[in-house]
Coordinates of C-alpha atoms and ligand atoms in Angstrom, one line a residue:
Chain F
X1001 CA 124.6 103.0 83.0
X1002 CA 126.0 100.4 80.5
X1003 CA 128.1 98.9 83.4
X1004 CA 124.9 98.6 85.4
X1005 CA 122.9 96.9 82.7
X1006 CA 125.6 94.4 81.9
X1007 CA 126.1 93.7 85.6
X1008 CA 122.3 92.9 85.9
X1009 CA 122.4 90.5 82.9
X1010 CA 125.5 88.8 84.0
X1011 CA 124.1 88.2 87.5
X1012 CA 120.8 87.0 86.1
X1013 CA 122.4 84.5 83.8
X1014 CA 124.8 83.2 86.5
X1015 CA 121.9 82.7 88.9
X1016 CA 119.9 80.9 86.2
X1017 CA 122.7 78.4 85.8
X1018 CA 123.1 78.0 89.6
X1019 CA 119.5 77.1 90.2
X1020 CA 118.6 75.0 87.1
X1021 CA 116.2 72.6 88.8
X1022 CA 114.2 75.3 90.7
X1023 CA 114.2 77.5 87.6
X1024 CA 112.8 74.7 85.5
X1025 CA 110.1 73.9 88.0
X1026 CA 109.1 77.6 88.1
X1027 CA 109.2 77.9 84.3
X1028 CA 107.2 74.7 83.6
X1029 CA 104.5 75.7 86.2
X1030 CA 104.2 79.1 84.6
X1031 CA 103.9 77.5 81.2
X1032 CA 101.2 75.1 82.2
X1033 CA 99.2 77.6 84.1
X1034 CA 99.4 80.1 81.2
X1035 CA 98.5 77.4 78.8
X1036 CA 95.4 76.8 80.8
X1037 CA 94.7 80.6 80.8
X1038 CA 95.1 80.6 77.0
X1039 CA 92.8 77.6 76.6
X1040 CA 90.2 79.3 78.7
X1041 CA 90.3 82.3 76.4
X1042 CA 90.1 80.1 73.2
X1043 CA 87.3 77.8 74.5
X1044 CA 85.3 80.8 75.6
X1045 CA 85.7 82.5 72.3
X1046 CA 84.7 79.3 70.4
X1047 CA 81.5 79.0 72.5
X1048 CA 80.8 82.7 72.0
X1049 CA 81.2 82.2 68.2
X1050 CA 78.8 79.2 68.3
X1051 CA 76.2 81.0 70.4
X1052 CA 76.2 84.1 68.3
X1053 CA 75.8 82.1 65.2
X1054 CA 72.9 80.2 66.7
X1055 CA 71.2 83.3 67.9
X1056 CA 70.7 84.6 64.4
X1057 CA 69.9 81.2 63.0
X1058 CA 67.0 78.7 63.2
X1059 CA 65.1 79.0 66.5
X1060 CA 62.4 76.5 65.9
X1061 CA 62.4 73.1 64.2
X1062 CA 59.2 71.3 63.3
X1063 CA 60.0 67.6 62.9
X1064 CA 57.6 65.8 60.6
X1065 CA 56.7 62.1 61.1
X1066 CA 58.5 59.9 58.7
X1067 CA 55.2 58.3 57.8
X1068 CA 53.4 61.6 57.1
X1069 CA 52.0 61.9 53.6
X1070 CA 52.4 64.8 51.2
X1071 CA 49.1 66.3 52.1
X1072 CA 49.9 66.5 55.8
X1073 CA 53.2 68.1 55.0
X1074 CA 51.4 70.7 52.9
X1075 CA 49.1 71.5 55.8
X1076 CA 52.0 72.1 58.1
X1077 CA 53.7 74.3 55.5
X1078 CA 50.5 76.4 54.9
X1079 CA 50.0 76.7 58.6
X1080 CA 53.6 78.1 59.0
X1081 CA 53.2 80.5 56.1
X1082 CA 50.0 81.8 57.6
X1083 CA 52.0 83.4 60.4
X1084 CA 54.1 86.0 58.7
X1085 CA 54.0 88.3 61.7
X1086 CA 55.8 85.8 63.8
X1087 CA 58.0 83.8 61.4
X1088 CA 60.2 84.9 58.6
X1089 CA 58.5 83.1 55.7
X1090 CA 61.3 83.9 53.2
X1091 CA 63.7 81.9 55.4
X1092 CA 61.5 78.9 55.9
X1093 CA 63.3 75.8 54.8
X1094 CA 62.0 72.3 54.4
X1095 CA 64.5 69.5 54.6
X1096 CA 63.1 66.3 53.1
X1097 CA 64.2 62.9 54.4
X1098 CA 67.2 62.7 52.1
X1099 CA 68.4 66.1 53.2
X1100 CA 67.8 65.4 56.8
X1101 CA 69.7 62.2 56.5
X1102 CA 72.6 64.0 54.9
X1103 CA 72.6 66.5 57.7
X1104 CA 72.5 63.8 60.3
X1105 CA 75.5 62.1 58.8
X1106 CA 77.5 65.3 59.4
X1107 CA 76.0 66.1 62.9
X1108 CA 76.6 62.6 64.2
X1109 CA 79.9 61.9 62.4
X1110 CA 81.4 61.2 65.8
X1111 CA 78.6 59.0 67.0
X1112 CA 78.3 56.0 64.7
X1113 CA 75.9 54.3 67.2
X1114 CA 73.2 56.9 66.7
X1115 CA 73.9 57.0 63.0
X1116 CA 73.3 53.2 62.6
X1117 CA 69.8 53.7 63.9
X1118 CA 68.9 56.2 61.3
X1119 CA 67.9 55.4 57.7
X1120 CA 66.6 57.7 55.0
X1121 CA 63.3 56.0 55.5
X1122 CA 62.9 56.4 59.3
X1123 CA 64.4 59.8 59.8
X1124 CA 61.9 62.7 60.3
X1125 CA 61.9 65.4 57.7
X1126 CA 61.9 68.9 59.1
X1127 CA 60.9 72.5 58.7
X1128 CA 63.6 75.0 59.9
X1129 CA 61.8 78.1 61.0
X1130 CA 63.4 81.5 61.6
X1131 CA 61.2 83.7 63.7
X1132 CA 60.9 87.5 63.2
X1133 CA 59.5 88.1 66.6
X1134 CA 62.0 88.3 69.5
X1135 CA 59.3 87.3 71.9
X1136 CA 60.2 83.7 72.9
X1137 CA 56.8 83.2 74.6
X1138 CA 55.0 84.0 71.4
X1139 CA 57.3 81.5 69.6
X1140 CA 56.6 78.9 72.1
X1141 CA 52.8 79.4 71.9
X1142 CA 53.1 79.0 68.1
X1143 CA 55.1 75.8 68.6
X1144 CA 52.5 74.4 70.9
X1145 CA 49.8 74.9 68.2
X1146 CA 52.0 72.9 65.8
X1147 CA 52.3 70.1 68.2
X1148 CA 48.6 69.5 67.7
X1149 CA 48.8 69.1 63.9
X1150 CA 48.6 65.6 62.4
X1151 CA 52.0 64.6 60.9
X1152 CA 54.0 66.7 63.4
X1153 CA 56.3 64.5 65.4
X1154 CA 58.0 67.0 67.6
X1155 CA 58.7 70.7 67.9
X1156 CA 62.2 71.7 69.1
X1157 CA 63.1 75.1 70.3
X1158 CA 66.7 76.3 69.5
X1159 CA 66.3 78.4 72.6
X1160 CA 66.5 75.2 74.8
X1161 CA 69.6 74.0 73.2
X1162 CA 71.0 77.5 73.3
X1163 CA 70.4 77.7 77.0
X1164 CA 72.1 74.4 77.7
X1165 CA 75.1 75.3 75.7
X1166 CA 75.2 78.7 77.4
X1167 CA 75.1 77.0 80.8
X1168 CA 77.8 74.5 79.8
X1169 CA 79.9 77.4 78.5
X1170 CA 79.4 79.3 81.7
X1171 CA 80.4 76.3 83.8
X1172 CA 83.5 75.7 81.7
X1173 CA 84.4 79.4 82.0
X1174 CA 84.2 79.3 85.8
X1175 CA 86.0 76.0 86.1
X1176 CA 88.9 76.9 83.8
X1177 CA 89.2 80.4 85.2
X1178 CA 89.4 79.1 88.7
X1179 CA 92.0 76.5 87.8
X1180 CA 94.0 79.1 85.9
X1181 CA 94.0 81.4 88.9
X1182 CA 95.1 78.6 91.3
X1183 CA 97.8 77.4 88.9
X1184 CA 99.0 81.0 88.4
X1185 CA 99.3 81.5 92.1
X1186 CA 101.3 78.3 92.3
X1187 CA 103.5 79.6 89.5
X1188 CA 104.0 83.0 91.3
X1189 CA 104.8 81.0 94.5
X1190 CA 107.4 78.9 92.8
X1191 CA 109.0 81.9 91.2
X1192 CA 109.0 83.6 94.6
X1193 CA 110.7 80.5 96.1
X1194 CA 113.3 80.3 93.3
X1195 CA 114.2 84.0 93.9
X1196 CA 114.3 83.5 97.6
X1197 CA 116.7 80.6 97.2
X1198 CA 118.8 82.5 94.7
X1199 CA 119.0 85.4 97.2
X1200 CA 119.9 83.0 100.0
X1201 CA 122.7 81.5 97.9
X1202 CA 124.0 85.0 97.5
X1203 CA 123.5 86.4 100.9
X1204 CA 127.2 87.1 101.5
X1205 CA 127.3 89.2 98.3
X1206 CA 124.1 91.0 99.3
X1207 CA 125.5 91.7 102.7
X1208 CA 128.7 93.2 101.2
X1209 CA 126.7 95.1 98.6
X1210 CA 124.6 96.7 101.3
X1211 CA 127.6 97.6 103.4
X1212 CA 129.4 99.3 100.6
X1213 CA 126.3 101.3 99.7
X1214 CA 124.7 99.6 96.7
X1215 CA 121.1 100.8 96.4
X1216 CA 118.3 98.4 97.1
X1217 CA 117.2 98.7 93.5
X1218 CA 120.6 97.8 92.3
X1219 CA 120.6 94.7 94.4
X1220 CA 117.0 93.8 93.5
X1221 CA 117.0 94.3 89.8
X1222 CA 119.0 91.2 88.8
X1223 CA 116.7 89.1 90.9
X1224 CA 113.5 90.7 89.5
X1225 CA 114.9 90.3 86.0
X1226 CA 115.4 86.6 86.8
X1227 CA 111.8 86.2 87.9
X1228 CA 110.5 88.2 85.0
X1229 CA 112.4 86.0 82.6
X1230 CA 111.1 82.9 84.2
X1231 CA 107.6 84.1 83.7
X1232 CA 108.3 85.2 80.2
X1233 CA 109.9 81.9 79.2
X1234 CA 106.9 80.2 80.7
X1235 CA 104.7 82.5 78.6
X1236 CA 106.6 81.7 75.4
X1237 CA 106.3 77.9 76.0
X1238 CA 102.6 78.3 76.7
X1239 CA 102.2 80.2 73.5
X1240 CA 103.9 77.4 71.5
X1241 CA 101.7 74.8 73.2
X1242 CA 98.6 76.8 72.6
X1243 CA 99.4 77.4 69.0
X1244 CA 100.0 73.6 68.6
X1245 CA 96.7 72.7 70.2
X1246 CA 94.8 75.3 68.3
X1247 CA 96.2 74.2 64.9
X1248 CA 95.4 70.5 65.7
X1249 CA 91.9 71.5 66.7
X1250 CA 91.3 73.8 63.7
X1251 CA 92.4 71.2 61.2
X1252 CA 90.2 68.5 63.0
X1253 CA 87.2 70.8 62.8
X1254 CA 87.9 71.9 59.2
X1255 CA 86.4 68.6 58.1
X1256 CA 83.0 69.8 59.3
X1257 CA 83.2 73.2 57.7
X1258 CA 79.5 73.4 56.8
X1259 CA 78.2 72.4 60.2
X1260 CA 77.9 74.3 63.5
X1261 CA 81.2 72.9 64.6
X1262 CA 83.0 75.2 62.2
X1263 CA 82.0 78.0 64.5
X1264 CA 84.3 76.5 67.2
X1265 CA 87.4 77.9 65.4
X1266 CA 89.0 81.1 66.5
X1267 CA 90.7 83.5 64.1
X1268 CA 94.4 84.0 63.8
X1269 CA 94.0 87.6 65.0
X1270 CA 92.3 86.4 68.2
X1271 CA 95.0 83.8 68.7
X1272 CA 97.7 86.5 68.4
X1273 CA 95.9 88.6 70.9
X1274 CA 95.7 85.7 73.4
X1275 CA 99.4 84.9 72.9
X1276 CA 100.2 88.6 73.6
X1277 CA 98.1 88.4 76.8
X1278 CA 99.9 85.2 77.9
X1279 CA 103.3 86.8 77.5
X1280 CA 102.1 89.8 79.5
X1281 CA 100.6 87.8 82.3
X1282 CA 103.8 85.6 82.4
X1283 CA 106.0 88.7 82.7
X1284 CA 103.8 90.2 85.4
X1285 CA 103.6 87.0 87.4
X1286 CA 107.4 86.7 87.3
X1287 CA 108.0 90.3 88.3
X1288 CA 105.4 90.1 91.1
X1289 CA 106.8 86.8 92.5
X1290 CA 110.4 88.0 92.4
X1291 CA 109.5 91.5 93.4
X1292 CA 107.9 90.3 96.6
X1293 CA 110.8 88.0 97.4
X1294 CA 113.4 90.7 96.6
X1295 CA 111.8 93.3 98.9
X1296 CA 110.9 90.9 101.6
X1297 CA 114.5 89.6 102.0
X1298 CA 116.2 92.8 101.4
X1299 CA 115.4 94.7 104.6
X1300 CA 118.2 97.1 105.5
Chain I
X924 CA 132.4 113.8 112.0
X925 CA 130.4 111.4 114.3
X926 CA 128.3 112.5 117.2
X927 CA 126.1 110.3 119.5
X928 CA 123.5 112.0 121.7
X929 CA 122.1 109.9 124.6
X930 CA 121.9 106.8 122.4
X931 CA 120.1 103.8 123.8
X932 CA 119.8 100.5 121.9
X933 CA 117.9 97.5 123.2
X934 CA 117.6 94.2 121.2
X935 CA 115.3 92.0 123.2
X936 CA 113.4 93.1 126.3
X937 CA 116.3 92.7 128.7
X938 CA 119.1 95.2 129.5
X939 CA 120.1 97.6 126.7
X940 CA 123.2 96.7 124.6
X941 CA 124.0 100.4 124.6
X942 CA 122.7 102.8 127.3
X943 CA 122.6 106.6 127.1
X944 CA 125.9 106.8 125.2
X945 CA 127.1 110.3 124.2
X946 CA 130.4 111.2 122.6
X947 CA 131.8 113.0 119.6
X948 CA 134.5 112.0 117.2
X949 CA 136.3 114.7 115.2
X950 CA 137.3 114.5 111.6
X951 CA 140.6 112.6 111.2
X952 CA 140.5 111.2 114.7
X953 CA 141.5 107.6 115.6
X954 CA 139.4 106.0 118.4
X955 CA 139.6 102.6 120.1
X956 CA 136.4 101.1 121.5
X957 CA 137.3 98.7 124.3
X958 CA 135.5 96.6 126.8
X959 CA 134.6 93.0 127.7
X960 CA 132.7 90.8 125.4
X961 CA 129.1 91.7 125.1
X962 CA 129.7 95.3 126.4
X963 CA 128.2 96.8 123.2
X964 CA 131.2 97.7 121.0
X965 CA 129.9 96.1 117.8
X966 CA 126.5 97.6 118.5
X967 CA 127.9 101.0 118.7
X968 CA 129.7 100.6 115.4
X969 CA 126.5 99.3 113.8
X970 CA 124.7 102.4 115.0
X971 CA 127.1 104.5 113.2
X972 CA 126.2 103.3 109.7
X973 CA 122.5 102.6 110.4
X974 CA 122.7 98.9 110.5
X975 CA 120.8 99.5 113.7
X976 CA 118.4 102.2 114.8
X977 CA 118.5 103.4 118.4
X978 CA 115.3 103.5 120.6
X979 CA 116.4 106.8 122.0
X980 CA 118.9 109.5 121.2
X981 CA 120.4 110.5 117.8
X982 CA 123.4 109.5 115.7
X983 CA 124.9 112.3 113.6
X984 CA 127.4 111.5 110.8
X985 CA 129.0 114.3 108.7
X986 CA 126.4 116.8 109.9
X987 CA 123.3 114.6 109.3
X988 CA 121.0 112.9 111.8
X989 CA 121.2 109.4 110.2
X990 CA 118.3 108.1 112.2
X991 CA 115.9 110.5 110.5
X992 CA 117.4 109.8 107.1
X993 CA 115.1 108.1 104.5
X994 CA 115.9 104.4 103.8
X995 CA 116.6 105.3 100.2
X996 CA 119.4 107.7 101.3
X997 CA 121.2 105.1 103.5
X998 CA 123.2 103.6 100.7
X999 CA 124.7 107.0 99.9
X1000 CA 125.6 107.4 103.6
X1001 CA 127.4 104.0 103.5
X1002 CA 129.5 105.0 100.5
X1003 CA 131.2 107.4 102.9
X1004 CA 131.8 104.7 105.5
X1005 CA 134.2 101.7 105.0
X1006 CA 133.7 98.6 107.1
X1007 CA 136.3 96.0 108.2
X1008 CA 135.4 92.8 110.2
X1009 CA 137.2 90.2 112.2
X1010 CA 136.1 87.5 109.6
X1011 CA 137.0 89.7 106.6
X1012 CA 133.7 89.0 104.7
X1013 CA 135.4 88.4 101.4
X1014 CA 133.6 86.8 98.5
X1015 CA 135.3 83.4 98.2
X1016 CA 134.5 82.9 94.5
X1017 CA 136.1 86.2 93.5
X1018 CA 139.8 87.1 93.1
X1019 CA 141.5 89.8 95.2
X1020 CA 141.0 92.2 92.3
X1021 CA 137.4 91.3 91.8
X1022 CA 136.6 91.5 95.6
X1023 CA 137.9 95.1 95.6
X1024 CA 136.4 96.0 92.3
X1025 CA 133.0 94.6 93.4
X1026 CA 132.7 97.5 95.9
X1027 CA 133.0 100.0 93.1
X1028 CA 131.0 98.0 90.6
X1029 CA 127.9 97.8 92.8
X1030 CA 127.8 101.5 93.4
X1031 CA 127.8 102.0 89.6
X1032 CA 131.4 103.2 89.1
X1033 CA 132.5 102.9 85.4
X1034 CA 135.1 100.4 84.3
X1035 CA 137.9 102.9 83.7
X1036 CA 137.6 104.2 87.2
X1037 CA 137.7 100.6 88.5
X1038 CA 140.8 99.8 86.4
X1039 CA 142.5 102.8 87.8
X1040 CA 141.5 102.7 91.5
X1041 CA 141.7 99.0 92.3
X1042 CA 145.4 98.6 91.5
X1043 CA 146.2 101.9 93.4
X1044 CA 144.5 100.7 96.6
X1045 CA 146.0 97.2 96.3
X1046 CA 149.4 98.9 96.0
X1047 CA 148.6 100.8 99.2
X1048 CA 147.9 97.6 101.2
X1049 CA 150.9 95.8 99.6
X1050 CA 149.0 93.2 97.6
X1051 CA 149.9 94.3 94.0
X1052 CA 151.5 91.0 93.2
X1053 CA 148.5 88.9 94.5
X1054 CA 145.5 90.5 92.7
X1055 CA 144.6 87.3 90.8
X1056 CA 144.6 85.0 93.9
X1057 CA 141.5 83.8 95.5
X1058 CA 140.9 84.3 99.3
X1059 CA 141.7 80.7 100.2
X1060 CA 145.1 81.2 98.6
X1061 CA 146.0 84.0 101.1
X1062 CA 147.0 84.2 104.7
X1063 CA 144.7 85.7 107.3
X1064 CA 146.7 88.9 107.3
X1065 CA 146.6 89.2 103.6
X1066 CA 142.8 88.5 103.5
X1067 CA 142.4 91.3 106.0
X1068 CA 144.4 93.6 103.8
X1069 CA 142.0 92.8 100.9
X1070 CA 139.1 93.7 103.1
X1071 CA 140.8 97.0 104.1
X1072 CA 141.4 97.7 100.4
X1073 CA 137.8 97.1 99.6
X1074 CA 136.7 99.3 102.5
X1075 CA 139.0 102.1 101.4
X1076 CA 138.9 101.9 97.6
X1077 CA 136.1 104.5 97.5
X1078 CA 138.0 106.9 99.8
X1079 CA 135.4 107.0 102.6
X1080 CA 135.4 109.7 105.2
X1081 CA 135.1 107.1 108.0
X1082 CA 136.4 103.6 108.6
X1083 CA 134.7 101.3 111.1
X1084 CA 136.8 98.3 112.1
X1085 CA 135.3 95.6 114.3
X1086 CA 138.2 93.6 115.8
X1087 CA 140.3 93.7 112.7
X1088 CA 143.2 91.9 114.3
X1089 CA 141.0 89.4 116.3
X1090 CA 142.0 86.4 114.1
X1091 CA 145.6 87.3 113.6
X1092 CA 148.8 86.6 115.3
X1093 CA 150.5 89.5 117.1
X1094 CA 153.0 90.4 114.4
X1095 CA 150.4 90.2 111.6
X1096 CA 148.0 92.2 113.7
X1097 CA 150.6 94.9 114.2
X1098 CA 151.0 95.1 110.4
X1099 CA 147.3 95.6 110.0
X1100 CA 147.4 98.2 112.7
X1101 CA 150.1 100.1 111.0
X1102 CA 148.1 100.0 107.8
X1103 CA 145.1 101.5 109.5
X1104 CA 147.3 104.1 111.0
X1105 CA 148.5 105.1 107.6
X1106 CA 145.0 105.3 106.3
X1107 CA 144.1 107.5 109.3
X1108 CA 147.1 109.8 108.4
X1109 CA 145.4 110.5 105.0
X1110 CA 142.6 112.2 107.0
X1111 CA 140.2 109.3 107.3
X1112 CA 138.4 109.0 110.6
X1113 CA 138.9 105.5 112.1
X1114 CA 136.8 103.9 114.8
X1115 CA 138.2 100.5 115.9
X1116 CA 136.6 98.0 118.4
X1117 CA 139.2 95.7 119.8
X1118 CA 140.3 93.4 122.6
X1119 CA 143.9 93.7 121.7
X1120 CA 145.6 95.3 124.7
X1121 CA 149.0 95.3 123.2
X1122 CA 147.9 97.3 120.2
X1123 CA 145.9 99.8 122.2
X1124 CA 148.8 100.3 124.6
X1125 CA 151.3 100.6 121.7
X1126 CA 149.3 103.2 119.8
X1127 CA 148.4 105.6 122.6
X1128 CA 145.2 107.0 120.9
X1129 CA 141.9 108.0 122.3
X1130 CA 140.2 105.1 124.1
X1131 CA 136.4 104.8 124.8
X1132 CA 135.7 102.0 127.3
X1133 CA 132.3 100.3 127.6
X1134 CA 130.9 98.2 130.3
X1135 CA 127.5 96.5 129.9
X1136 CA 126.5 99.1 127.4
X1137 CA 127.6 102.1 129.4
X1138 CA 130.6 104.4 128.5
X1139 CA 132.8 104.2 131.6
X1140 CA 135.9 106.0 130.3
X1141 CA 136.8 108.3 127.4
X1142 CA 140.4 109.2 127.5
X1143 CA 142.8 110.9 125.1
X1144 CA 146.1 109.0 124.4
X1145 CA 144.8 106.2 126.6
X1146 CA 145.8 102.6 127.4
X1147 CA 143.7 99.5 127.5
X1148 CA 142.9 99.6 131.3
Ligands
ATP295 N1 121.4 91.0 116.7 C1 121.3 90.9 118.1 N2 120.1 90.4 118.6 C2 120.0 90.4 120.0 N3 121.0 90.7 120.8 C3 122.1 91.1 120.3 C4 122.4 91.2 118.9 N4 123.6 91.7 118.8 C5 124.1 91.9 120.0 N5 123.3 91.5 120.9 C6 123.5 91.6 122.4 O1 123.8 93.0 122.7 C7 124.9 93.0 123.6 C8 126.1 93.7 123.1 O2 126.6 93.0 122.0 P1 127.8 93.5 121.1 O3 127.9 92.5 119.9 O4 127.6 94.9 120.7 O5 129.0 93.3 122.1 P2 130.6 93.4 121.8 O6 131.1 94.4 122.8 O7 130.8 93.7 120.4 O8 131.1 92.0 122.1 P3 132.3 91.2 121.5 O9 133.5 91.8 122.1 O10 132.1 89.8 122.0 O11 132.2 91.3 120.1 C9 125.2 91.5 124.0 O12 124.5 91.3 125.2 C10 124.6 90.8 122.9 O13 124.2 89.5 123.3
MG296 MG1 131.7 92.6 118.8

């Protein structure tokens, strides 16, 4: 048994050294495709975080004209408070112009052009409204009533933004998943080709092995091990890459920790889960690619 | 030990390489397969260790119908059959010792068995002093001795030799023939395909002659023609 295991590892290592270029190509492709798979997981998770957070948050914003007077603002507030069946009055928040300006500074931190147009004087103040009712038609009806009030500049529904983000998230999910699958198939193909080449280079040995009665598994295992290792090394590299990307992203987002952007960070636990998945997929891709090659070119 | 029953083997669509061949080889026998080039000698040998499957008929080895044997059992069949070829089929990057050891290694024999059996068989073929040489540092006759050592190291029941003297000068060929004879005397059944008239006539063993895939002569203590 020990003789067999050491045989398998010796052969695997020798073959690795013989086919450095092909091996590198296979490993790098696996790494890149797995990195994309990992990024898909993380991006999706970040969007999900964001969407969950929004769902339970403000769903209606009533923007107040910047030239509205205190009386008009009071009318709006009273009108809101007169609908306790539809909105959660205890969570009703009013951001005056100074507060709104401070919020805008954070929201548009990456967009100085927009920010330049805003001043504490021209920015609308706003009521952030959290509905109790889950009926979005009811909420929209209410919103339309507010549009008619003097002093109201605009009513925005979080539902609309939510839908847009959900659609974007859906699109990114499909696009990255499709690209991951294509790249993974390329990686499996490259591993298959490396193993095929390795077997071709050793066809004399394989012929002799078959003639003296080595079992197909005995012949196959070093090659499958080689493919599995290629996939696994690709997996390790992709984990390192993903970890680097995620740390850079997390620390960039940390500056915005009291805005919605903070929701775009995934937990370490989830990161570990994704890395584990990547190693698994890498190993499976390697074993599949080399397994197909090994049985295909080993007909008795 | 080996029995063929009405065996027919066709490669392409044209005439069969072997047609309706039947014969039996007893344990410990020595048989020459002779016939012109392309008459089906190599094909017959390959049918005996399931490198080929016949369209019709059956090949029995050591009491088993090897055509009905599961693929997974074929390696164990082959551990009982040694093979020798005209071109030796040695691994050029391995020494004499390693070439012979390889045959034991890949069927999972432990190190201590290898350390004991390889020198013994190299002694038998007369290459004890050359075990660290590579194939290109050996003469043709010596290379063929290595391949015989590799075929015999696992003490098979049967040895299949396909023109083992084909690339050798007469004197060297005769040496190889004597070695195969000695191996035969240990009880191993030997089947040897050859064009070598001199050797066949010298040995006076059983001769099976083929012509275009058909057995045209099967003679005890025969000669080449
Ligand atoms: N792998 C193959 N595919 C197709 N045809 C083959 C194959 N091997 C042998 N043949 C054909 O089968 C016939 C018998 O070939 P075989 O090699 O058995 O002859 P042989 O008696 O060993 O000849 P030689 O003395 O030249 O070695 C020939 O016509 C040959 O062309
Ligand atoms: Mg031949």
